[in-house]
Structures are given as structure tokens and as C-alpha cells.
PDB file of C-alpha atoms in Angstrom:
ATOM      1  CA  UNK A   1       0.000   0.000   0.000  1.00  0.00           C
ATOM      2  CA  UNK A   2       2.778   2.432   0.907  1.00  0.00           C
ATOM      3  CA  UNK A   3       4.609   1.559  -2.296  1.00  0.00           C
ATOM      4  CA  UNK A   4       1.493   2.295  -4.347  1.00  0.00           C
ATOM      5  CA  UNK A   5       1.018   5.630  -2.613  1.00  0.00           C
ATOM      6  CA  UNK A   6       4.670   6.450  -3.215  1.00  0.00           C
ATOM      7  CA  UNK A   7       4.341   5.623  -6.913  1.00  0.00           C
ATOM      8  CA  UNK A   8       1.198   7.701  -7.137  1.00  0.00           C
ATOM      9  CA  UNK A   9       2.939  10.656  -5.494  1.00  0.00           C
ATOM     10  CA  UNK A  10       5.882  10.349  -7.896  1.00  0.00           C
ATOM     11  CA  UNK A  11       3.490  10.155 -10.851  1.00  0.00           C
ATOM     12  CA  UNK A  12       1.678  13.294  -9.718  1.00  0.00           C
ATOM     13  CA  UNK A  13       4.980  15.168  -9.362  1.00  0.00           C
ATOM     14  CA  UNK A  14       6.206  14.005 -12.774  1.00  0.00           C
ATOM     15  CA  UNK A  15       2.922  15.013 -14.417  1.00  0.00           C
ATOM     16  CA  UNK A  16       3.076  18.394 -12.691  1.00  0.00           C
ATOM     17  CA  UNK A  17       6.630  19.000 -13.908  1.00  0.00           C
ATOM     18  CA  UNK A  18       5.727  17.870 -17.429  1.00  0.00           C
ATOM     19  CA  UNK A  19       2.846  20.354 -17.447  1.00  0.00           C
ATOM     20  CA  UNK A  20       5.189  23.169 -16.416  1.00  0.00           C
ATOM     21  CA  UNK A  21       7.607  22.234 -19.203  1.00  0.00           C
ATOM     22  CA  UNK A  22       4.701  22.249 -21.670  1.00  0.00           C
ATOM     23  CA  UNK A  23       3.610  25.703 -20.527  1.00  0.00           C
ATOM     24  CA  UNK A  24       7.197  26.999 -20.615  1.00  0.00           C
ATOM     25  CA  UNK A  25       7.685  25.794 -24.192  1.00  0.00           C
ATOM     26  CA  UNK A  26       4.387  27.371 -25.251  1.00  0.00           C
ATOM     27  CA  UNK A  27       5.372  30.690 -23.688  1.00  0.00           C
ATOM     28  CA  UNK A  28       8.906  30.615 -25.112  1.00  0.00           C
ATOM     29  CA  UNK A  29       7.508  30.040 -28.615  1.00  0.00           C
ATOM     30  CA  UNK A  30       5.464  33.230 -28.286  1.00  0.00           C
ATOM     31  CA  UNK A  31       8.658  35.260 -28.476  1.00  0.00           C
ATOM     32  CA  UNK A  32       8.546  34.604 -32.222  1.00  0.00           C
ATOM     33  CA  UNK A  33       5.075  33.215 -32.962  1.00  0.00           C
ATOM     34  CA  UNK A  34       1.803  35.080 -32.469  1.00  0.00           C
ATOM     35  CA  UNK A  35      -0.675  32.917 -30.513  1.00  0.00           C
ATOM     36  CA  UNK A  36      -3.530  31.898 -32.790  1.00  0.00           C
ATOM     37  CA  UNK A  37      -6.036  31.839 -29.939  1.00  0.00           C
ATOM     38  CA  UNK A  38      -6.247  31.804 -26.161  1.00  0.00           C
ATOM     39  CA  UNK A  39      -7.938  29.380 -23.775  1.00  0.00           C
ATOM     40  CA  UNK A  40     -10.485  32.067 -22.900  1.00  0.00           C
ATOM     41  CA  UNK A  41     -11.262  32.758 -26.556  1.00  0.00           C
ATOM     42  CA  UNK A  42     -11.778  29.069 -27.272  1.00  0.00           C
ATOM     43  CA  UNK A  43     -14.171  28.752 -24.333  1.00  0.00           C
ATOM     44  CA  UNK A  44     -16.064  31.843 -25.525  1.00  0.00           C
ATOM     45  CA  UNK A  45     -16.286  30.483 -29.070  1.00  0.00           C
ATOM     46  CA  UNK A  46     -17.736  27.230 -27.743  1.00  0.00           C
ATOM     47  CA  UNK A  47     -20.232  29.114 -25.562  1.00  0.00           C
ATOM     48  CA  UNK A  48     -21.430  31.218 -28.489  1.00  0.00           C
ATOM     49  CA  UNK A  49     -21.745  28.148 -30.684  1.00  0.00           C
ATOM     50  CA  UNK A  50     -23.815  26.316 -28.069  1.00  0.00           C
ATOM     51  CA  UNK A  51     -26.030  29.277 -27.150  1.00  0.00           C
ATOM     52  CA  UNK A  52     -26.528  30.842 -30.587  1.00  0.00           C
ATOM     53  CA  UNK A  53     -25.564  28.066 -33.026  1.00  0.00           C
ATOM     54  CA  UNK A  54     -23.156  30.553 -34.616  1.00  0.00           C
ATOM     55  CA  UNK A  55     -19.984  32.399 -33.697  1.00  0.00           C
ATOM     56  CA  UNK A  56     -20.009  36.176 -34.173  1.00  0.00           C
ATOM     57  CA  UNK A  57     -16.326  37.078 -33.944  1.00  0.00           C
ATOM     58  CA  UNK A  58     -14.100  40.028 -34.802  1.00  0.00           C
ATOM     59  CA  UNK A  59     -10.360  40.078 -34.255  1.00  0.00           C
ATOM     60  CA  UNK A  60      -7.388  41.359 -36.240  1.00  0.00           C
ATOM     61  CA  UNK A  61      -3.773  41.061 -35.121  1.00  0.00           C
ATOM     62  CA  UNK A  62      -1.904  44.372 -35.344  1.00  0.00           C
ATOM     63  CA  UNK A  63       1.832  44.753 -34.570  1.00  0.00           C
ATOM     64  CA  UNK A  64       2.572  46.844 -31.511  1.00  0.00           C
ATOM     65  CA  UNK A  65       4.015  49.736 -33.493  1.00  0.00           C
ATOM     66  CA  UNK A  66       0.679  50.043 -35.342  1.00  0.00           C
ATOM     67  CA  UNK A  67      -1.516  49.872 -32.250  1.00  0.00           C
ATOM     68  CA  UNK A  68      -0.844  53.492 -31.432  1.00  0.00           C
ATOM     69  CA  UNK A  69       0.522  54.968 -28.220  1.00  0.00           C
ATOM     70  CA  UNK A  70      -2.843  56.159 -26.916  1.00  0.00           C
ATOM     71  CA  UNK A  71      -4.371  52.711 -26.432  1.00  0.00           C
ATOM     72  CA  UNK A  72      -1.150  51.415 -24.875  1.00  0.00           C
ATOM     73  CA  UNK A  73      -0.947  54.311 -22.438  1.00  0.00           C
ATOM     74  CA  UNK A  74      -4.654  54.163 -21.610  1.00  0.00           C
ATOM     75  CA  UNK A  75      -4.646  50.438 -20.832  1.00  0.00           C
ATOM     76  CA  UNK A  76      -1.543  50.694 -18.663  1.00  0.00           C
ATOM     77  CA  UNK A  77      -2.947  53.736 -16.836  1.00  0.00           C
ATOM     78  CA  UNK A  78      -6.208  51.903 -16.176  1.00  0.00           C
ATOM     79  CA  UNK A  79      -5.087  48.331 -15.550  1.00  0.00           C
ATOM     80  CA  UNK A  80      -1.468  48.304 -14.379  1.00  0.00           C
ATOM     81  CA  UNK A  81       0.334  51.612 -13.787  1.00  0.00           C
ATOM     82  CA  UNK A  82       3.545  49.858 -12.734  1.00  0.00           C
ATOM     83  CA  UNK A  83       3.667  47.547 -15.749  1.00  0.00           C
ATOM     84  CA  UNK A  84       7.041  48.768 -17.030  1.00  0.00           C
ATOM     85  CA  UNK A  85       8.743  48.351 -13.646  1.00  0.00           C
ATOM     86  CA  UNK A  86       7.337  45.274 -11.896  1.00  0.00           C
ATOM     87  CA  UNK A  87       8.420  41.666 -12.438  1.00  0.00           C
ATOM     88  CA  UNK A  88       4.952  40.391 -13.263  1.00  0.00           C
ATOM     89  CA  UNK A  89       3.214  40.464  -9.884  1.00  0.00           C
ATOM     90  CA  UNK A  90       2.295  43.399  -7.643  1.00  0.00           C
ATOM     91  CA  UNK A  91       2.187  41.725  -4.251  1.00  0.00           C
ATOM     92  CA  UNK A  92       0.985  44.867  -2.482  1.00  0.00           C
ATOM     93  CA  UNK A  93      -1.951  45.152  -4.893  1.00  0.00           C
ATOM     94  CA  UNK A  94      -2.879  41.508  -4.302  1.00  0.00           C
ATOM     95  CA  UNK A  95      -2.799  42.044  -0.544  1.00  0.00           C
ATOM     96  CA  UNK A  96      -4.943  45.179  -0.788  1.00  0.00           C
ATOM     97  CA  UNK A  97      -7.435  43.391  -3.045  1.00  0.00           C
ATOM     98  CA  UNK A  98      -7.632  40.486  -0.584  1.00  0.00           C
ATOM     99  CA  UNK A  99      -8.319  42.862   2.304  1.00  0.00           C
ATOM    100  CA  UNK A 100     -11.034  44.689   0.337  1.00  0.00           C
ATOM    101  CA  UNK A 101     -12.661  41.383  -0.612  1.00  0.00           C
ATOM    102  CA  UNK A 102     -12.606  40.260   3.010  1.00  0.00           C
ATOM    103  CA  UNK A 103     -14.366  43.457   4.098  1.00  0.00           C
ATOM    104  CA  UNK A 104     -16.928  43.093   1.295  1.00  0.00           C
ATOM    105  CA  UNK A 105     -17.705  39.516   2.325  1.00  0.00           C
ATOM    106  CA  UNK A 106     -17.988  40.593   5.975  1.00  0.00           C
ATOM    107  CA  UNK A 107     -20.536  43.275   5.033  1.00  0.00           C
ATOM    108  CA  UNK A 108     -22.474  40.694   3.043  1.00  0.00           C
ATOM    109  CA  UNK A 109     -22.542  38.226   5.936  1.00  0.00           C
ATOM    110  CA  UNK A 110     -23.591  40.964   8.353  1.00  0.00           C
ATOM    111  CA  UNK A 111     -26.477  41.937   6.099  1.00  0.00           C
ATOM    112  CA  UNK A 112     -25.073  45.401   5.365  1.00  0.00           C
ATOM    113  CA  UNK A 113     -24.801  44.660   1.650  1.00  0.00           C
ATOM    114  CA  UNK A 114     -26.788  42.612  -0.863  1.00  0.00           C
ATOM    115  CA  UNK A 115     -23.773  41.545  -2.906  1.00  0.00           C
ATOM    116  CA  UNK A 116     -20.037  41.281  -2.368  1.00  0.00           C
ATOM    117  CA  UNK A 117     -18.074  42.979  -5.128  1.00  0.00           C
ATOM    118  CA  UNK A 118     -14.898  40.934  -5.606  1.00  0.00           C
ATOM    119  CA  UNK A 119     -11.938  42.912  -6.917  1.00  0.00           C
ATOM    120  CA  UNK A 120      -8.608  41.659  -8.205  1.00  0.00           C
ATOM    121  CA  UNK A 121      -5.042  42.865  -8.008  1.00  0.00           C
ATOM    122  CA  UNK A 122      -3.832  41.254 -11.213  1.00  0.00           C
ATOM    123  CA  UNK A 123      -1.220  42.866 -13.419  1.00  0.00           C
ATOM    124  CA  UNK A 124      -1.415  42.871 -17.214  1.00  0.00           C
ATOM    125  CA  UNK A 125       1.018  39.935 -17.254  1.00  0.00           C
ATOM    126  CA  UNK A 126      -1.179  37.960 -14.855  1.00  0.00           C
ATOM    127  CA  UNK A 127      -4.283  38.694 -16.905  1.00  0.00           C
ATOM    128  CA  UNK A 128      -2.476  37.484 -20.010  1.00  0.00           C
ATOM    129  CA  UNK A 129      -1.298  34.330 -18.221  1.00  0.00           C
ATOM    130  CA  UNK A 130      -4.850  33.507 -17.151  1.00  0.00           C
ATOM    131  CA  UNK A 131      -6.445  34.155 -20.546  1.00  0.00           C
ATOM    132  CA  UNK A 132      -3.751  32.461 -22.644  1.00  0.00           C
ATOM    133  CA  UNK A 133      -3.562  29.016 -21.121  1.00  0.00           C
ATOM    134  CA  UNK A 134      -5.946  28.572 -18.201  1.00  0.00           C
ATOM    135  CA  UNK A 135      -9.614  28.015 -17.478  1.00  0.00           C
ATOM    136  CA  UNK A 136     -11.746  30.643 -15.772  1.00  0.00           C
ATOM    137  CA  UNK A 137     -12.336  28.680 -12.563  1.00  0.00           C
ATOM    138  CA  UNK A 138     -11.402  30.335  -9.272  1.00  0.00           C
ATOM    139  CA  UNK A 139      -9.321  27.856  -7.265  1.00  0.00           C
ATOM    140  CA  UNK A 140      -6.085  28.078  -5.319  1.00  0.00           C
ATOM    141  CA  UNK A 141      -4.449  25.609  -7.711  1.00  0.00           C
ATOM    142  CA  UNK A 142      -5.398  27.643 -10.769  1.00  0.00           C
ATOM    143  CA  UNK A 143      -4.148  30.832  -9.107  1.00  0.00           C
ATOM    144  CA  UNK A 144      -0.827  29.138  -8.332  1.00  0.00           C
ATOM    145  CA  UNK A 145      -0.541  28.034 -11.957  1.00  0.00           C
ATOM    146  CA  UNK A 146      -1.357  31.581 -13.070  1.00  0.00           C
ATOM    147  CA  UNK A 147       1.540  32.909 -11.000  1.00  0.00           C
ATOM    148  CA  UNK A 148       3.884  30.283 -12.466  1.00  0.00           C
ATOM    149  CA  UNK A 149       2.919  31.196 -16.041  1.00  0.00           C
ATOM    150  CA  UNK A 150       3.251  34.879 -15.161  1.00  0.00           C
ATOM    151  CA  UNK A 151       6.869  34.259 -14.174  1.00  0.00           C
ATOM    152  CA  UNK A 152       7.425  32.364 -17.435  1.00  0.00           C
ATOM    153  CA  UNK A 153       6.023  35.238 -19.478  1.00  0.00           C
ATOM    154  CA  UNK A 154       8.295  37.730 -17.738  1.00  0.00           C
ATOM    155  CA  UNK A 155      11.305  35.410 -18.155  1.00  0.00           C
ATOM    156  CA  UNK A 156      10.877  34.559 -21.845  1.00  0.00           C
ATOM    157  CA  UNK A 157       9.184  37.632 -23.295  1.00  0.00           C
ATOM    158  CA  UNK A 158       9.968  41.321 -23.290  1.00  0.00           C
ATOM    159  CA  UNK A 159       7.524  43.803 -21.788  1.00  0.00           C
ATOM    160  CA  UNK A 160       6.836  45.072 -25.300  1.00  0.00           C
ATOM    161  CA  UNK A 161       5.891  41.590 -26.468  1.00  0.00           C
ATOM    162  CA  UNK A 162       3.712  40.909 -23.418  1.00  0.00           C
ATOM    163  CA  UNK A 163       1.788  44.133 -24.031  1.00  0.00           C
ATOM    164  CA  UNK A 164       1.468  43.377 -27.749  1.00  0.00           C
ATOM    165  CA  UNK A 165       0.004  39.916 -27.148  1.00  0.00           C
ATOM    166  CA  UNK A 166      -2.301  41.225 -24.429  1.00  0.00           C
ATOM    167  CA  UNK A 167      -3.710  44.076 -26.519  1.00  0.00           C
ATOM    168  CA  UNK A 168      -4.311  41.796 -29.488  1.00  0.00           C
ATOM    169  CA  UNK A 169      -6.206  39.157 -27.508  1.00  0.00           C
ATOM    170  CA  UNK A 170      -8.038  40.827 -24.623  1.00  0.00           C
ATOM    171  CA  UNK A 171     -11.850  40.813 -24.740  1.00  0.00           C
ATOM    172  CA  UNK A 172     -13.648  44.104 -25.490  1.00  0.00           C
ATOM    173  CA  UNK A 173     -17.195  42.824 -25.798  1.00  0.00           C
ATOM    174  CA  UNK A 174     -18.968  39.644 -26.784  1.00  0.00           C
ATOM    175  CA  UNK A 175     -17.004  38.247 -29.708  1.00  0.00           C
ATOM    176  CA  UNK A 176     -14.809  41.362 -29.900  1.00  0.00           C
ATOM    177  CA  UNK A 177     -11.142  40.658 -29.203  1.00  0.00           C
ATOM    178  CA  UNK A 178      -8.107  42.882 -29.500  1.00  0.00           C
ATOM    179  CA  UNK A 179      -7.592  46.633 -29.698  1.00  0.00           C
ATOM    180  CA  UNK A 180      -7.963  46.818 -33.475  1.00  0.00           C
ATOM    181  CA  UNK A 181     -11.332  45.047 -33.453  1.00  0.00           C
ATOM    182  CA  UNK A 182     -12.495  47.191 -30.524  1.00  0.00           C
ATOM    183  CA  UNK A 183     -11.447  50.437 -32.216  1.00  0.00           C
ATOM    184  CA  UNK A 184     -13.301  49.489 -35.391  1.00  0.00           C
ATOM    185  CA  UNK A 185     -16.351  48.193 -33.488  1.00  0.00           C
ATOM    186  CA  UNK A 186     -16.890  51.176 -31.179  1.00  0.00           C
ATOM    187  CA  UNK A 187     -15.334  54.117 -33.052  1.00  0.00           C
ATOM    188  CA  UNK A 188     -14.955  53.013 -36.696  1.00  0.00           C
ATOM    189  CA  UNK A 189     -11.242  53.865 -36.740  1.00  0.00           C
ATOM    190  CA  UNK A 190      -8.034  51.843 -36.619  1.00  0.00           C
ATOM    191  CA  UNK A 191      -6.385  51.400 -33.232  1.00  0.00           C
ATOM    192  CA  UNK A 192      -3.481  53.695 -34.096  1.00  0.00           C
ATOM    193  CA  UNK A 193      -5.932  56.537 -34.834  1.00  0.00           C
ATOM    194  CA  UNK A 194      -7.751  56.400 -31.497  1.00  0.00           C
ATOM    195  CA  UNK A 195      -7.785  59.711 -29.662  1.00  0.00           C
ATOM    196  CA  UNK A 196      -6.745  59.801 -26.014  1.00  0.00           C
ATOM    197  CA  UNK A 197     -10.385  59.976 -24.910  1.00  0.00           C
ATOM    198  CA  UNK A 198     -11.465  57.131 -27.180  1.00  0.00           C
ATOM    199  CA  UNK A 199      -8.583  54.957 -25.975  1.00  0.00           C
ATOM    200  CA  UNK A 200      -9.453  55.772 -22.368  1.00  0.00           C
ATOM    201  CA  UNK A 201     -13.081  54.772 -22.925  1.00  0.00           C
ATOM    202  CA  UNK A 202     -11.942  51.406 -24.243  1.00  0.00           C
ATOM    203  CA  UNK A 203      -9.626  50.969 -21.275  1.00  0.00           C
ATOM    204  CA  UNK A 204     -12.517  51.593 -18.865  1.00  0.00           C
ATOM    205  CA  UNK A 205     -14.365  48.649 -20.390  1.00  0.00           C
ATOM    206  CA  UNK A 206     -11.681  46.030 -19.750  1.00  0.00           C
ATOM    207  CA  UNK A 207     -12.700  44.827 -16.271  1.00  0.00           C
ATOM    208  CA  UNK A 208     -16.235  44.009 -17.485  1.00  0.00           C
ATOM    209  CA  UNK A 209     -16.469  44.389 -21.281  1.00  0.00           C
ATOM    210  CA  UNK A 210     -19.756  42.518 -21.723  1.00  0.00           C
ATOM    211  CA  UNK A 211     -21.412  44.817 -19.188  1.00  0.00           C
ATOM    212  CA  UNK A 212     -19.971  48.071 -20.474  1.00  0.00           C
ATOM    213  CA  UNK A 213     -20.631  47.321 -24.146  1.00  0.00           C
ATOM    214  CA  UNK A 214     -24.345  47.653 -23.378  1.00  0.00           C
ATOM    215  CA  UNK A 215     -23.799  51.230 -22.148  1.00  0.00           C
ATOM    216  CA  UNK A 216     -20.522  52.442 -23.716  1.00  0.00           C
ATOM    217  CA  UNK A 217     -21.559  56.090 -23.287  1.00  0.00           C
ATOM    218  CA  UNK A 218     -22.688  55.887 -19.671  1.00  0.00           C
ATOM    219  CA  UNK A 219     -21.774  58.579 -17.183  1.00  0.00           C
ATOM    220  CA  UNK A 220     -19.453  56.210 -15.350  1.00  0.00           C
ATOM    221  CA  UNK A 221     -17.503  55.362 -18.504  1.00  0.00           C
ATOM    222  CA  UNK A 222     -17.185  59.057 -19.430  1.00  0.00           C
ATOM    223  CA  UNK A 223     -16.074  60.107 -15.944  1.00  0.00           C
ATOM    224  CA  UNK A 224     -13.623  57.260 -15.494  1.00  0.00           C
ATOM    225  CA  UNK A 225     -12.225  57.904 -18.978  1.00  0.00           C
ATOM    226  CA  UNK A 226     -11.367  61.486 -18.061  1.00  0.00           C
ATOM    227  CA  UNK A 227      -9.464  60.237 -15.022  1.00  0.00           C
ATOM    228  CA  UNK A 228      -7.485  57.855 -17.224  1.00  0.00           C
ATOM    229  CA  UNK A 229      -6.754  60.604 -19.773  1.00  0.00           C
ATOM    230  CA  UNK A 230      -5.287  62.708 -16.960  1.00  0.00           C
ATOM    231  CA  UNK A 231      -2.996  59.828 -15.980  1.00  0.00           C
ATOM    232  CA  UNK A 232      -1.867  58.856 -19.471  1.00  0.00           C
ATOM    233  CA  UNK A 233       0.800  61.529 -19.730  1.00  0.00           C
ATOM    234  CA  UNK A 234       2.683  60.034 -16.807  1.00  0.00           C
ATOM    235  CA  UNK A 235       2.591  56.479 -18.161  1.00  0.00           C
ATOM    236  CA  UNK A 236       5.953  54.966 -19.017  1.00  0.00           C
ATOM    237  CA  UNK A 237       5.719  52.706 -22.052  1.00  0.00           C
ATOM    238  CA  UNK A 238       8.077  49.721 -22.155  1.00  0.00           C
TER     239      UNK A 238
END
């Protein structure tokens, strides 16, 4: 019995290491090869096919130099102000997010709130790690794998490449992926021609694109966009 348990433990470790090697090779290849799709996109495509019996999809890969500086600055200002400096993870932001979530859950349990708004402290690199190769489930194991892939991305890819892949694959509405598709969908211009305000409005949508696409001109989006515009001048691009 002990021998069987030992063999099982060894098998689990070997499988875990093999999975990490697989992920590392996938990430390393992205230094030269553009990813054709992400795990999140594939799950969304399947959902749309099941629910609607068709897949409405818009996406167009655009090299970083043709994305335009406004969308790059706006997304960094909104999502990850320290992107150019950190090593992939902002531990202070994760701790602050955890504390805020704990307080929100406490208010919910005490009956002082109807819902608990869960916030994250993920960097752009972490968001890319999650969307590229992982499922959307919220478990400690998946979060640990996300951190491991985040370290791989930072080790094998430049900041410029990480931002390029992120901006070309992130969701901006149902079936709308990447900055170029979003710019065409919402403003009928190419990504490199987005004004600072237009880019900021797109950046506001990123935490909840399916929700904000229903009201892209809401007062919240407009107000938050102005805040992002004010911060864009101080953004350091990689």
C-alpha cells in the first residue's frame, strides 16, 4: 500500500513538472510566434456556438508599433500603472485586493450589503497568463498556476511583447477581441488613430467588457475615462 502511494505521489509530481515544461515551451515560442487563440477565446467560441448556433467574432492582429501609443498608455494607466517596472506580480496590490474582498464579504454576511463585489489585483502579465492558457475557474491551484505562467512570461518575453500579445487578444465585448477590433467596433477607426479619450473609454471597459458594451456612453464610462486621460501623460511605455 505504501509503495502504491509512493508511486502515485511520484506520478503526480512528474505530471506536474511535465505540465510546467509544456507551458514553458508554449510561452517561449510566443517570443517569435503570435498565438492563434487563447484558452479564454476558445471557451467563448464554444459558448457562443452552443447558445446561438453561430460564432459572431471580430479580431485582427496588429503589430505593436501600429496599435498606437494612446491605447497602450490608456490600458496601462487603467489596468497596471507599474507595468514597465514590476516583475509580473504586484504583491501589495494583491494584498490590498484580498483585504477589500474580506471586508466586502464581511458586510455581506452581516447583512449590510446585498452583494459582495470581488476585486482583483492582477497585473497585465497575470491577466495574459490567465487568458492564454488557463480556465476561468477560481481555485487556489489555478491561481498558483497563473503565477507560475506569469513568471514564465516575464522570463521569456519582453515587456513590449507581453503588451502586444495582451492588446491583441483581450476581450472588449462579446465576440470582440483585440484593440484593433475594438477600435473598429466602437469608433470606426483603426487602433493607431484612437484619440486619447477614445482609448481611455476602451480601457474603462476592460474589467467588465460585456457589461460596459451595453452602455458604452454611460456617465461612469465618461467620468472614469477622463481620469485615465489625466494619468496617461505620466505612463511609461516599455
